Amino acid sequence: MIHSKYLAATSGGLQIPPAISTTPSEVVSLTEPSEILDLLFRFVHPRSEADNFRQSSVMNMASDTFFPLAEAAEKYQVFGAINTCFTRLDQLIKQHPIEVLNHSHRHGYLDIADQAAIETIALPLDKITKGLTHPGLLQQWLLHYIHWRNLAAFGSTLLDDCPSPTNGCTVWPKIKTNYFTAVMGNLWGNDFVLDCHQQPCTAREPYGHRDVCRCSNNIQEAQKKITLEKLNIPNFRSINI
Ligand SMILES: [Zn+2]
Ligand SMILES: [Zn+2]
């Protein structure tokens, strides 16, 4: 075995994993780079004084080292490493949602998968396709994504012309354009807000002094409706393929 020096060096720590089933659609690496095993090995030795070091090294680890380590930890069932990686996984949801979703789905961390899935909605589809390698995950993602696209379409129905007593609203057309640009460009997702710090509306009633355009009100109302509808989107875990 390639890793026999590691496996032999510990009593009951690293185990040779049971046969790993692969499907043609997923490549499971059977060998880890030695630097990943070196990292993993630190969790096997019972060196309590090294706990803080191990913790902080994982917390500051670059993602291209972290995810292979987390995978190796699961594969060899190194519980100290699994726990530490789990904490870090939670922190990487916003930064690396695709990788987090792939890993958490594969290992049954459903809460994290639910959160990560929401963060993937506005990401480029080619990255999604390449990143979600676990069998069935991409199908599940697509079915979840459809719910979000339907919500995006619902939002667009709220953006007809500003129903205000005055003409010449200077804000509403920009809100609309921003919205449709985001939806068309697949940049629309959970974090999208209608009001992106527009300049105040300059529309005025012909002879009045007050700003009577209701656009800011209308924006808030539309945002509220979208936020409410979001609650109807099922959690990622409950999507059946
Ligand atoms: Zn206005
Ligand atoms: Zn804003």
PDB file of C-alpha atoms and ligand atoms in Angstrom:
ATOM      1  CA  MET A   1       0.000   0.000   0.000  1.00  0.00           C
ATOM      2  CA  ILE A   2       1.153   3.469  -0.783  1.00  0.00           C
ATOM      3  CA  HIS A   3       0.257   4.802   2.636  1.00  0.00           C
ATOM      4  CA  SER A   4       1.446   1.845   4.618  1.00  0.00           C
ATOM      5  CA  LYS A   5       4.065   3.836   6.486  1.00  0.00           C
ATOM      6  CA  TYR A   6       1.329   6.106   7.784  1.00  0.00           C
ATOM      7  CA  LEU A   7      -1.128   3.365   8.422  1.00  0.00           C
ATOM      8  CA  ALA A   8       1.396   1.178  10.170  1.00  0.00           C
ATOM      9  CA  ALA A   9       2.711   4.001  12.289  1.00  0.00           C
ATOM     10  CA  THR A  10      -0.443   4.317  14.302  1.00  0.00           C
ATOM     11  CA  SER A  11      -2.414   1.854  16.344  1.00  0.00           C
ATOM     12  CA  GLY A  12      -6.038   2.106  15.439  1.00  0.00           C
ATOM     13  CA  GLY A  13      -5.868   5.628  14.106  1.00  0.00           C
ATOM     14  CA  LEU A  14      -5.778   5.596  10.364  1.00  0.00           C
ATOM     15  CA  GLN A  15      -7.644   2.645   8.979  1.00  0.00           C
ATOM     16  CA  ILE A  16      -7.566   1.469   5.444  1.00  0.00           C
ATOM     17  CA  PRO A  17     -10.948   2.608   4.199  1.00  0.00           C
ATOM     18  CA  PRO A  18     -13.521   0.052   3.150  1.00  0.00           C
ATOM     19  CA  ALA A  19     -13.859  -0.447  -0.562  1.00  0.00           C
ATOM     20  CA  ILE A  20     -14.866   2.864  -2.052  1.00  0.00           C
ATOM     21  CA  SER A  21     -17.532   2.592  -4.654  1.00  0.00           C
ATOM     22  CA  THR A  22     -17.151   4.826  -7.606  1.00  0.00           C
ATOM     23  CA  THR A  23     -19.410   5.575 -10.458  1.00  0.00           C
ATOM     24  CA  PRO A  24     -18.278   6.749 -13.860  1.00  0.00           C
ATOM     25  CA  SER A  25     -19.517  10.239 -13.061  1.00  0.00           C
ATOM     26  CA  GLU A  26     -17.394  10.686  -9.982  1.00  0.00           C
ATOM     27  CA  VAL A  27     -13.700  10.239  -9.618  1.00  0.00           C
ATOM     28  CA  VAL A  28     -12.764   9.390  -6.063  1.00  0.00           C
ATOM     29  CA  SER A  29      -9.082   9.823  -5.496  1.00  0.00           C
ATOM     30  CA  LEU A  30      -7.716   6.728  -3.846  1.00  0.00           C
ATOM     31  CA  THR A  31      -4.417   8.318  -3.105  1.00  0.00           C
ATOM     32  CA  GLU A  32      -3.844  11.598  -1.383  1.00  0.00           C
ATOM     33  CA  PRO A  33      -0.838  13.797  -1.945  1.00  0.00           C
ATOM     34  CA  SER A  34       1.670  13.213   0.802  1.00  0.00           C
ATOM     35  CA  GLU A  35       1.276  16.749   2.156  1.00  0.00           C
ATOM     36  CA  ILE A  36      -2.405  16.023   2.797  1.00  0.00           C
ATOM     37  CA  LEU A  37      -1.533  12.818   4.617  1.00  0.00           C
ATOM     38  CA  ASP A  38       1.118  14.658   6.602  1.00  0.00           C
ATOM     39  CA  LEU A  39      -1.554  17.113   7.740  1.00  0.00           C
ATOM     40  CA  LEU A  40      -3.977  14.343   8.548  1.00  0.00           C
ATOM     41  CA  PHE A  41      -1.329  12.451  10.437  1.00  0.00           C
ATOM     42  CA  ARG A  42      -1.000  15.324  12.902  1.00  0.00           C
ATOM     43  CA  PHE A  43      -4.513  14.557  14.079  1.00  0.00           C
ATOM     44  CA  VAL A  44      -3.757  10.922  14.718  1.00  0.00           C
ATOM     45  CA  HIS A  45      -0.869  11.357  17.103  1.00  0.00           C
ATOM     46  CA  PRO A  46      -2.192  12.051  20.578  1.00  0.00           C
ATOM     47  CA  ARG A  47      -0.182  15.203  21.143  1.00  0.00           C
ATOM     48  CA  SER A  48      -2.439  17.376  23.214  1.00  0.00           C
ATOM     49  CA  GLU A  49      -0.038  20.300  23.185  1.00  0.00           C
ATOM     50  CA  ALA A  50      -0.462  20.398  19.431  1.00  0.00           C
ATOM     51  CA  ASP A  51      -4.234  20.834  19.588  1.00  0.00           C
ATOM     52  CA  ASN A  52      -4.168  24.588  19.235  1.00  0.00           C
ATOM     53  CA  PHE A  53      -1.676  24.391  16.457  1.00  0.00           C
ATOM     54  CA  ARG A  54      -3.801  21.889  14.556  1.00  0.00           C
ATOM     55  CA  GLN A  55      -6.903  23.956  15.087  1.00  0.00           C
ATOM     56  CA  SER A  56      -5.349  27.177  13.875  1.00  0.00           C
ATOM     57  CA  SER A  57      -3.611  25.531  10.945  1.00  0.00           C
ATOM     58  CA  VAL A  58      -6.958  24.267   9.634  1.00  0.00           C
ATOM     59  CA  MET A  59      -8.648  27.610  10.269  1.00  0.00           C
ATOM     60  CA  ASN A  60      -6.047  29.423   8.195  1.00  0.00           C
ATOM     61  CA  MET A  61      -5.648  26.747   5.559  1.00  0.00           C
ATOM     62  CA  ALA A  62      -6.067  27.601   1.888  1.00  0.00           C
ATOM     63  CA  SER A  63      -9.171  26.024   0.399  1.00  0.00           C
ATOM     64  CA  ASP A  64      -7.244  23.873  -2.061  1.00  0.00           C
ATOM     65  CA  THR A  65      -5.555  22.191   0.885  1.00  0.00           C
ATOM     66  CA  PHE A  66      -8.526  22.273   3.196  1.00  0.00           C
ATOM     67  CA  PHE A  67     -11.038  20.394   1.042  1.00  0.00           C
ATOM     68  CA  PRO A  68      -8.704  17.460   0.262  1.00  0.00           C
ATOM     69  CA  LEU A  69      -7.836  17.279   3.962  1.00  0.00           C
ATOM     70  CA  ALA A  70     -11.511  17.281   4.943  1.00  0.00           C
ATOM     71  CA  GLU A  71     -12.146  14.539   2.389  1.00  0.00           C
ATOM     72  CA  ALA A  72      -9.207  12.456   3.638  1.00  0.00           C
ATOM     73  CA  ALA A  73     -10.378  12.934   7.231  1.00  0.00           C
ATOM     74  CA  GLU A  74     -13.774  11.458   6.320  1.00  0.00           C
ATOM     75  CA  LYS A  75     -12.269   8.671   4.269  1.00  0.00           C
ATOM     76  CA  TYR A  76      -9.978   7.515   7.058  1.00  0.00           C
ATOM     77  CA  GLN A  77     -12.424   8.482   9.801  1.00  0.00           C
ATOM     78  CA  VAL A  78      -9.949  10.610  11.740  1.00  0.00           C
ATOM     79  CA  PHE A  79     -12.417  12.121  14.152  1.00  0.00           C
ATOM     80  CA  GLY A  80     -10.274  14.939  15.487  1.00  0.00           C
ATOM     81  CA  ALA A  81      -9.684  16.127  11.955  1.00  0.00           C
ATOM     82  CA  ILE A  82     -13.333  15.635  11.016  1.00  0.00           C
ATOM     83  CA  ASN A  83     -14.467  17.854  13.884  1.00  0.00           C
ATOM     84  CA  THR A  84     -11.965  20.590  13.175  1.00  0.00           C
ATOM     85  CA  CYS A  85     -12.741  20.520   9.462  1.00  0.00           C
ATOM     86  CA  PHE A  86     -16.452  20.668  10.204  1.00  0.00           C
ATOM     87  CA  THR A  87     -15.989  23.959  12.048  1.00  0.00           C
ATOM     88  CA  ARG A  88     -13.998  25.374   9.196  1.00  0.00           C
ATOM     89  CA  LEU A  89     -16.523  24.086   6.641  1.00  0.00           C
ATOM     90  CA  ASP A  90     -19.203  26.191   8.279  1.00  0.00           C
ATOM     91  CA  GLN A  91     -17.021  29.290   7.910  1.00  0.00           C
ATOM     92  CA  LEU A  92     -16.380  28.673   4.222  1.00  0.00           C
ATOM     93  CA  ILE A  93     -20.026  28.647   3.171  1.00  0.00           C
ATOM     94  CA  LYS A  94     -20.017  32.205   1.825  1.00  0.00           C
ATOM     95  CA  GLN A  95     -16.561  32.031   0.270  1.00  0.00           C
ATOM     96  CA  HIS A  96     -16.636  28.534  -1.254  1.00  0.00           C
ATOM     97  CA  PRO A  97     -20.269  27.451  -1.400  1.00  0.00           C
ATOM     98  CA  ILE A  98     -19.852  24.993  -4.280  1.00  0.00           C
ATOM     99  CA  GLU A  99     -17.055  23.042  -2.606  1.00  0.00           C
ATOM    100  CA  VAL A 100     -18.851  23.193   0.731  1.00  0.00           C
ATOM    101  CA  LEU A 101     -22.071  21.929  -0.844  1.00  0.00           C
ATOM    102  CA  ASN A 102     -20.285  19.079  -2.575  1.00  0.00           C
ATOM    103  CA  HIS A 103     -18.488  18.009   0.580  1.00  0.00           C
ATOM    104  CA  SER A 104     -21.378  18.464   2.998  1.00  0.00           C
ATOM    105  CA  HIS A 105     -23.852  16.688   0.720  1.00  0.00           C
ATOM    106  CA  ARG A 106     -21.513  13.756   0.262  1.00  0.00           C
ATOM    107  CA  HIS A 107     -21.034  13.328   3.991  1.00  0.00           C
ATOM    108  CA  GLY A 108     -24.570  14.068   5.086  1.00  0.00           C
ATOM    109  CA  TYR A 109     -24.107  17.478   6.727  1.00  0.00           C
ATOM    110  CA  LEU A 110     -27.559  18.592   5.721  1.00  0.00           C
ATOM    111  CA  ASP A 111     -27.702  21.903   7.606  1.00  0.00           C
ATOM    112  CA  ILE A 112     -24.518  23.091   5.977  1.00  0.00           C
ATOM    113  CA  ALA A 113     -25.641  21.810   2.588  1.00  0.00           C
ATOM    114  CA  ASP A 114     -28.894  23.759   2.908  1.00  0.00           C
ATOM    115  CA  GLN A 115     -27.023  26.969   3.670  1.00  0.00           C
ATOM    116  CA  ALA A 116     -24.376  26.451   1.007  1.00  0.00           C
ATOM    117  CA  ALA A 117     -26.961  25.693  -1.681  1.00  0.00           C
ATOM    118  CA  ILE A 118     -28.541  29.130  -1.190  1.00  0.00           C
ATOM    119  CA  GLU A 119     -25.158  30.754  -1.758  1.00  0.00           C
ATOM    120  CA  THR A 120     -24.656  28.945  -5.075  1.00  0.00           C
ATOM    121  CA  ILE A 121     -27.747  30.326  -6.812  1.00  0.00           C
ATOM    122  CA  ALA A 122     -26.053  33.341  -8.402  1.00  0.00           C
ATOM    123  CA  LEU A 123     -22.830  31.561  -9.358  1.00  0.00           C
ATOM    124  CA  PRO A 124     -21.721  30.786 -12.914  1.00  0.00           C
ATOM    125  CA  LEU A 125     -23.334  27.590 -14.156  1.00  0.00           C
ATOM    126  CA  ASP A 126     -20.098  26.184 -15.548  1.00  0.00           C
ATOM    127  CA  LYS A 127     -18.585  26.329 -12.069  1.00  0.00           C
ATOM    128  CA  ILE A 128     -21.648  24.608 -10.661  1.00  0.00           C
ATOM    129  CA  THR A 129     -21.405  21.879 -13.288  1.00  0.00           C
ATOM    130  CA  LYS A 130     -17.724  21.266 -12.626  1.00  0.00           C
ATOM    131  CA  GLY A 131     -17.912  21.596  -8.861  1.00  0.00           C
ATOM    132  CA  LEU A 132     -20.881  19.407  -7.945  1.00  0.00           C
ATOM    133  CA  THR A 133     -19.319  16.026  -8.615  1.00  0.00           C
ATOM    134  CA  HIS A 134     -21.193  13.879  -6.148  1.00  0.00           C
ATOM    135  CA  PRO A 135     -23.613  11.586  -8.054  1.00  0.00           C
ATOM    136  CA  GLY A 136     -27.123  13.008  -8.164  1.00  0.00           C
ATOM    137  CA  LEU A 137     -26.085  16.289  -6.597  1.00  0.00           C
ATOM    138  CA  LEU A 138     -26.170  18.295  -9.803  1.00  0.00           C
ATOM    139  CA  GLN A 139     -29.678  17.029 -10.568  1.00  0.00           C
ATOM    140  CA  GLN A 140     -30.822  17.939  -7.084  1.00  0.00           C
ATOM    141  CA  TRP A 141     -29.187  21.344  -7.431  1.00  0.00           C
ATOM    142  CA  LEU A 142     -30.971  22.006 -10.717  1.00  0.00           C
ATOM    143  CA  LEU A 143     -34.359  21.178  -9.232  1.00  0.00           C
ATOM    144  CA  HIS A 144     -33.596  23.536  -6.347  1.00  0.00           C
ATOM    145  CA  TYR A 145     -32.380  26.192  -8.756  1.00  0.00           C
ATOM    146  CA  ILE A 146     -35.700  26.060 -10.624  1.00  0.00           C
ATOM    147  CA  HIS A 147     -37.456  27.207  -7.446  1.00  0.00           C
ATOM    148  CA  TRP A 148     -35.140  30.224  -7.303  1.00  0.00           C
ATOM    149  CA  ARG A 149     -35.608  31.022 -10.970  1.00  0.00           C
ATOM    150  CA  ASN A 150     -39.372  30.898 -10.480  1.00  0.00           C
ATOM    151  CA  LEU A 151     -38.980  33.389  -7.652  1.00  0.00           C
ATOM    152  CA  ALA A 152     -36.883  35.604  -9.915  1.00  0.00           C
ATOM    153  CA  ALA A 153     -39.701  35.502 -12.475  1.00  0.00           C
ATOM    154  CA  PHE A 154     -42.251  36.339  -9.785  1.00  0.00           C
ATOM    155  CA  GLY A 155     -40.111  39.329  -8.794  1.00  0.00           C
ATOM    156  CA  SER A 156     -40.109  40.610 -12.336  1.00  0.00           C
ATOM    157  CA  THR A 157     -43.920  40.752 -12.307  1.00  0.00           C
ATOM    158  CA  LEU A 158     -43.657  43.245  -9.424  1.00  0.00           C
ATOM    159  CA  LEU A 159     -41.582  45.625 -11.487  1.00  0.00           C
ATOM    160  CA  ASP A 160     -44.074  47.099 -13.897  1.00  0.00           C
ATOM    161  CA  ASP A 161     -44.002  50.874 -14.122  1.00  0.00           C
ATOM    162  CA  CYS A 162     -43.847  52.694 -10.840  1.00  0.00           C
ATOM    163  CA  PRO A 163     -47.486  53.034  -9.734  1.00  0.00           C
ATOM    164  CA  SER A 164     -47.018  56.585  -8.594  1.00  0.00           C
ATOM    165  CA  PRO A 165     -49.165  59.691  -9.131  1.00  0.00           C
ATOM    166  CA  THR A 166     -46.312  61.492 -10.848  1.00  0.00           C
ATOM    167  CA  ASN A 167     -44.570  60.702 -14.063  1.00  0.00           C
ATOM    168  CA  GLY A 168     -40.890  61.000 -14.540  1.00  0.00           C
ATOM    169  CA  CYS A 169     -39.718  58.747 -11.715  1.00  0.00           C
ATOM    170  CA  THR A 170     -35.943  58.676 -11.915  1.00  0.00           C
ATOM    171  CA  VAL A 171     -35.429  55.613  -9.721  1.00  0.00           C
ATOM    172  CA  TRP A 172     -37.858  52.923 -10.828  1.00  0.00           C
ATOM    173  CA  PRO A 173     -36.440  52.478 -14.352  1.00  0.00           C
ATOM    174  CA  LYS A 174     -32.980  51.874 -12.871  1.00  0.00           C
ATOM    175  CA  ILE A 175     -34.355  49.385 -10.361  1.00  0.00           C
ATOM    176  CA  LYS A 176     -36.006  47.508 -13.204  1.00  0.00           C
ATOM    177  CA  THR A 177     -32.922  47.511 -15.380  1.00  0.00           C
ATOM    178  CA  ASN A 178     -30.713  46.304 -12.533  1.00  0.00           C
ATOM    179  CA  TYR A 179     -33.134  43.542 -11.733  1.00  0.00           C
ATOM    180  CA  PHE A 180     -33.460  42.228 -15.266  1.00  0.00           C
ATOM    181  CA  THR A 181     -29.742  42.492 -15.889  1.00  0.00           C
ATOM    182  CA  ALA A 182     -29.099  40.418 -12.776  1.00  0.00           C
ATOM    183  CA  VAL A 183     -31.705  37.804 -13.665  1.00  0.00           C
ATOM    184  CA  MET A 184     -30.599  37.493 -17.283  1.00  0.00           C
ATOM    185  CA  GLY A 185     -26.957  37.272 -16.291  1.00  0.00           C
ATOM    186  CA  ASN A 186     -27.616  34.635 -13.627  1.00  0.00           C
ATOM    187  CA  LEU A 187     -26.374  37.087 -11.010  1.00  0.00           C
ATOM    188  CA  TRP A 188     -29.658  37.136  -9.151  1.00  0.00           C
ATOM    189  CA  GLY A 189     -29.761  35.246  -5.877  1.00  0.00           C
ATOM    190  CA  ASN A 190     -30.434  35.382  -2.195  1.00  0.00           C
ATOM    191  CA  ASP A 191     -28.313  38.495  -1.629  1.00  0.00           C
ATOM    192  CA  PHE A 192     -29.818  40.572  -4.417  1.00  0.00           C
ATOM    193  CA  VAL A 193     -31.588  43.691  -3.176  1.00  0.00           C
ATOM    194  CA  LEU A 194     -33.771  45.951  -5.279  1.00  0.00           C
ATOM    195  CA  ASP A 195     -32.560  49.111  -3.597  1.00  0.00           C
ATOM    196  CA  CYS A 196     -28.903  49.421  -4.344  1.00  0.00           C
ATOM    197  CA  HIS A 197     -28.371  52.882  -2.967  1.00  0.00           C
ATOM    198  CA  GLN A 198     -29.960  54.751  -5.829  1.00  0.00           C
ATOM    199  CA  GLN A 199     -29.910  58.495  -5.895  1.00  0.00           C
ATOM    200  CA  PRO A 200     -33.135  59.907  -4.377  1.00  0.00           C
ATOM    201  CA  CYS A 201     -35.974  60.261  -6.846  1.00  0.00           C
ATOM    202  CA  THR A 202     -36.265  63.747  -8.354  1.00  0.00           C
ATOM    203  CA  ALA A 203     -39.830  63.420  -9.671  1.00  0.00           C
ATOM    204  CA  ARG A 204     -42.122  66.169  -8.333  1.00  0.00           C
ATOM    205  CA  GLU A 205     -45.771  66.996  -8.627  1.00  0.00           C
ATOM    206  CA  PRO A 206     -46.200  69.776 -11.190  1.00  0.00           C
ATOM    207  CA  TYR A 207     -46.981  72.550  -8.676  1.00  0.00           C
ATOM    208  CA  GLY A 208     -46.094  70.954  -5.370  1.00  0.00           C
ATOM    209  CA  HIS A 209     -42.970  71.222  -3.277  1.00  0.00           C
ATOM    210  CA  ARG A 210     -43.136  67.737  -1.826  1.00  0.00           C
ATOM    211  CA  ASP A 211     -41.555  64.648  -3.267  1.00  0.00           C
ATOM    212  CA  VAL A 212     -44.681  62.626  -3.846  1.00  0.00           C
ATOM    213  CA  CYS A 213     -43.224  59.854  -5.956  1.00  0.00           C
ATOM    214  CA  ARG A 214     -43.860  56.636  -4.089  1.00  0.00           C
ATOM    215  CA  CYS A 215     -41.020  54.728  -5.652  1.00  0.00           C
ATOM    216  CA  SER A 216     -39.089  54.155  -2.441  1.00  0.00           C
ATOM    217  CA  ASN A 217     -42.254  52.794  -0.872  1.00  0.00           C
ATOM    218  CA  ASN A 218     -42.891  50.586  -3.877  1.00  0.00           C
ATOM    219  CA  ILE A 219     -39.372  49.240  -3.760  1.00  0.00           C
ATOM    220  CA  GLN A 220     -39.788  48.276  -0.125  1.00  0.00           C
ATOM    221  CA  GLU A 221     -43.104  46.598  -0.856  1.00  0.00           C
ATOM    222  CA  ALA A 222     -41.683  44.616  -3.748  1.00  0.00           C
ATOM    223  CA  GLN A 223     -38.661  43.592  -1.695  1.00  0.00           C
ATOM    224  CA  LYS A 224     -40.954  42.443   1.102  1.00  0.00           C
ATOM    225  CA  LYS A 225     -43.012  40.301  -1.273  1.00  0.00           C
ATOM    226  CA  ILE A 226     -39.889  38.685  -2.707  1.00  0.00           C
ATOM    227  CA  THR A 227     -38.543  37.997   0.775  1.00  0.00           C
ATOM    228  CA  LEU A 228     -41.861  36.445   1.808  1.00  0.00           C
ATOM    229  CA  GLU A 229     -41.970  34.234  -1.286  1.00  0.00           C
ATOM    230  CA  LYS A 230     -38.451  33.052  -0.496  1.00  0.00           C
ATOM    231  CA  LEU A 231     -39.839  31.312   2.563  1.00  0.00           C
ATOM    232  CA  ASN A 232     -41.729  28.985   0.224  1.00  0.00           C
ATOM    233  CA  ILE A 233     -38.578  27.683  -1.401  1.00  0.00           C
ATOM    234  CA  PRO A 234     -37.902  24.227   0.013  1.00  0.00           C
ATOM    235  CA  ASN A 235     -34.654  23.469   1.790  1.00  0.00           C
ATOM    236  CA  PHE A 236     -32.066  21.859  -0.402  1.00  0.00           C
ATOM    237  CA  ARG A 237     -32.264  18.603   1.553  1.00  0.00           C
ATOM    238  CA  SER A 238     -35.961  18.196   0.817  1.00  0.00           C
ATOM    239  CA  ILE A 239     -35.524  18.270  -2.957  1.00  0.00           C
ATOM    240  CA  ASN A 240     -36.032  14.753  -4.291  1.00  0.00           C
ATOM    241  CA  ILE A 241     -34.545  13.713  -7.576  1.00  0.00           C
TER     242      ILE A 241
HETATM  243 ZN    ZN B   1     -39.664  57.900  -8.101  1.00  0.00          ZN
HETATM  244 ZN    ZN B   2     -28.805  48.897  -0.598  1.00  0.00          ZN
END
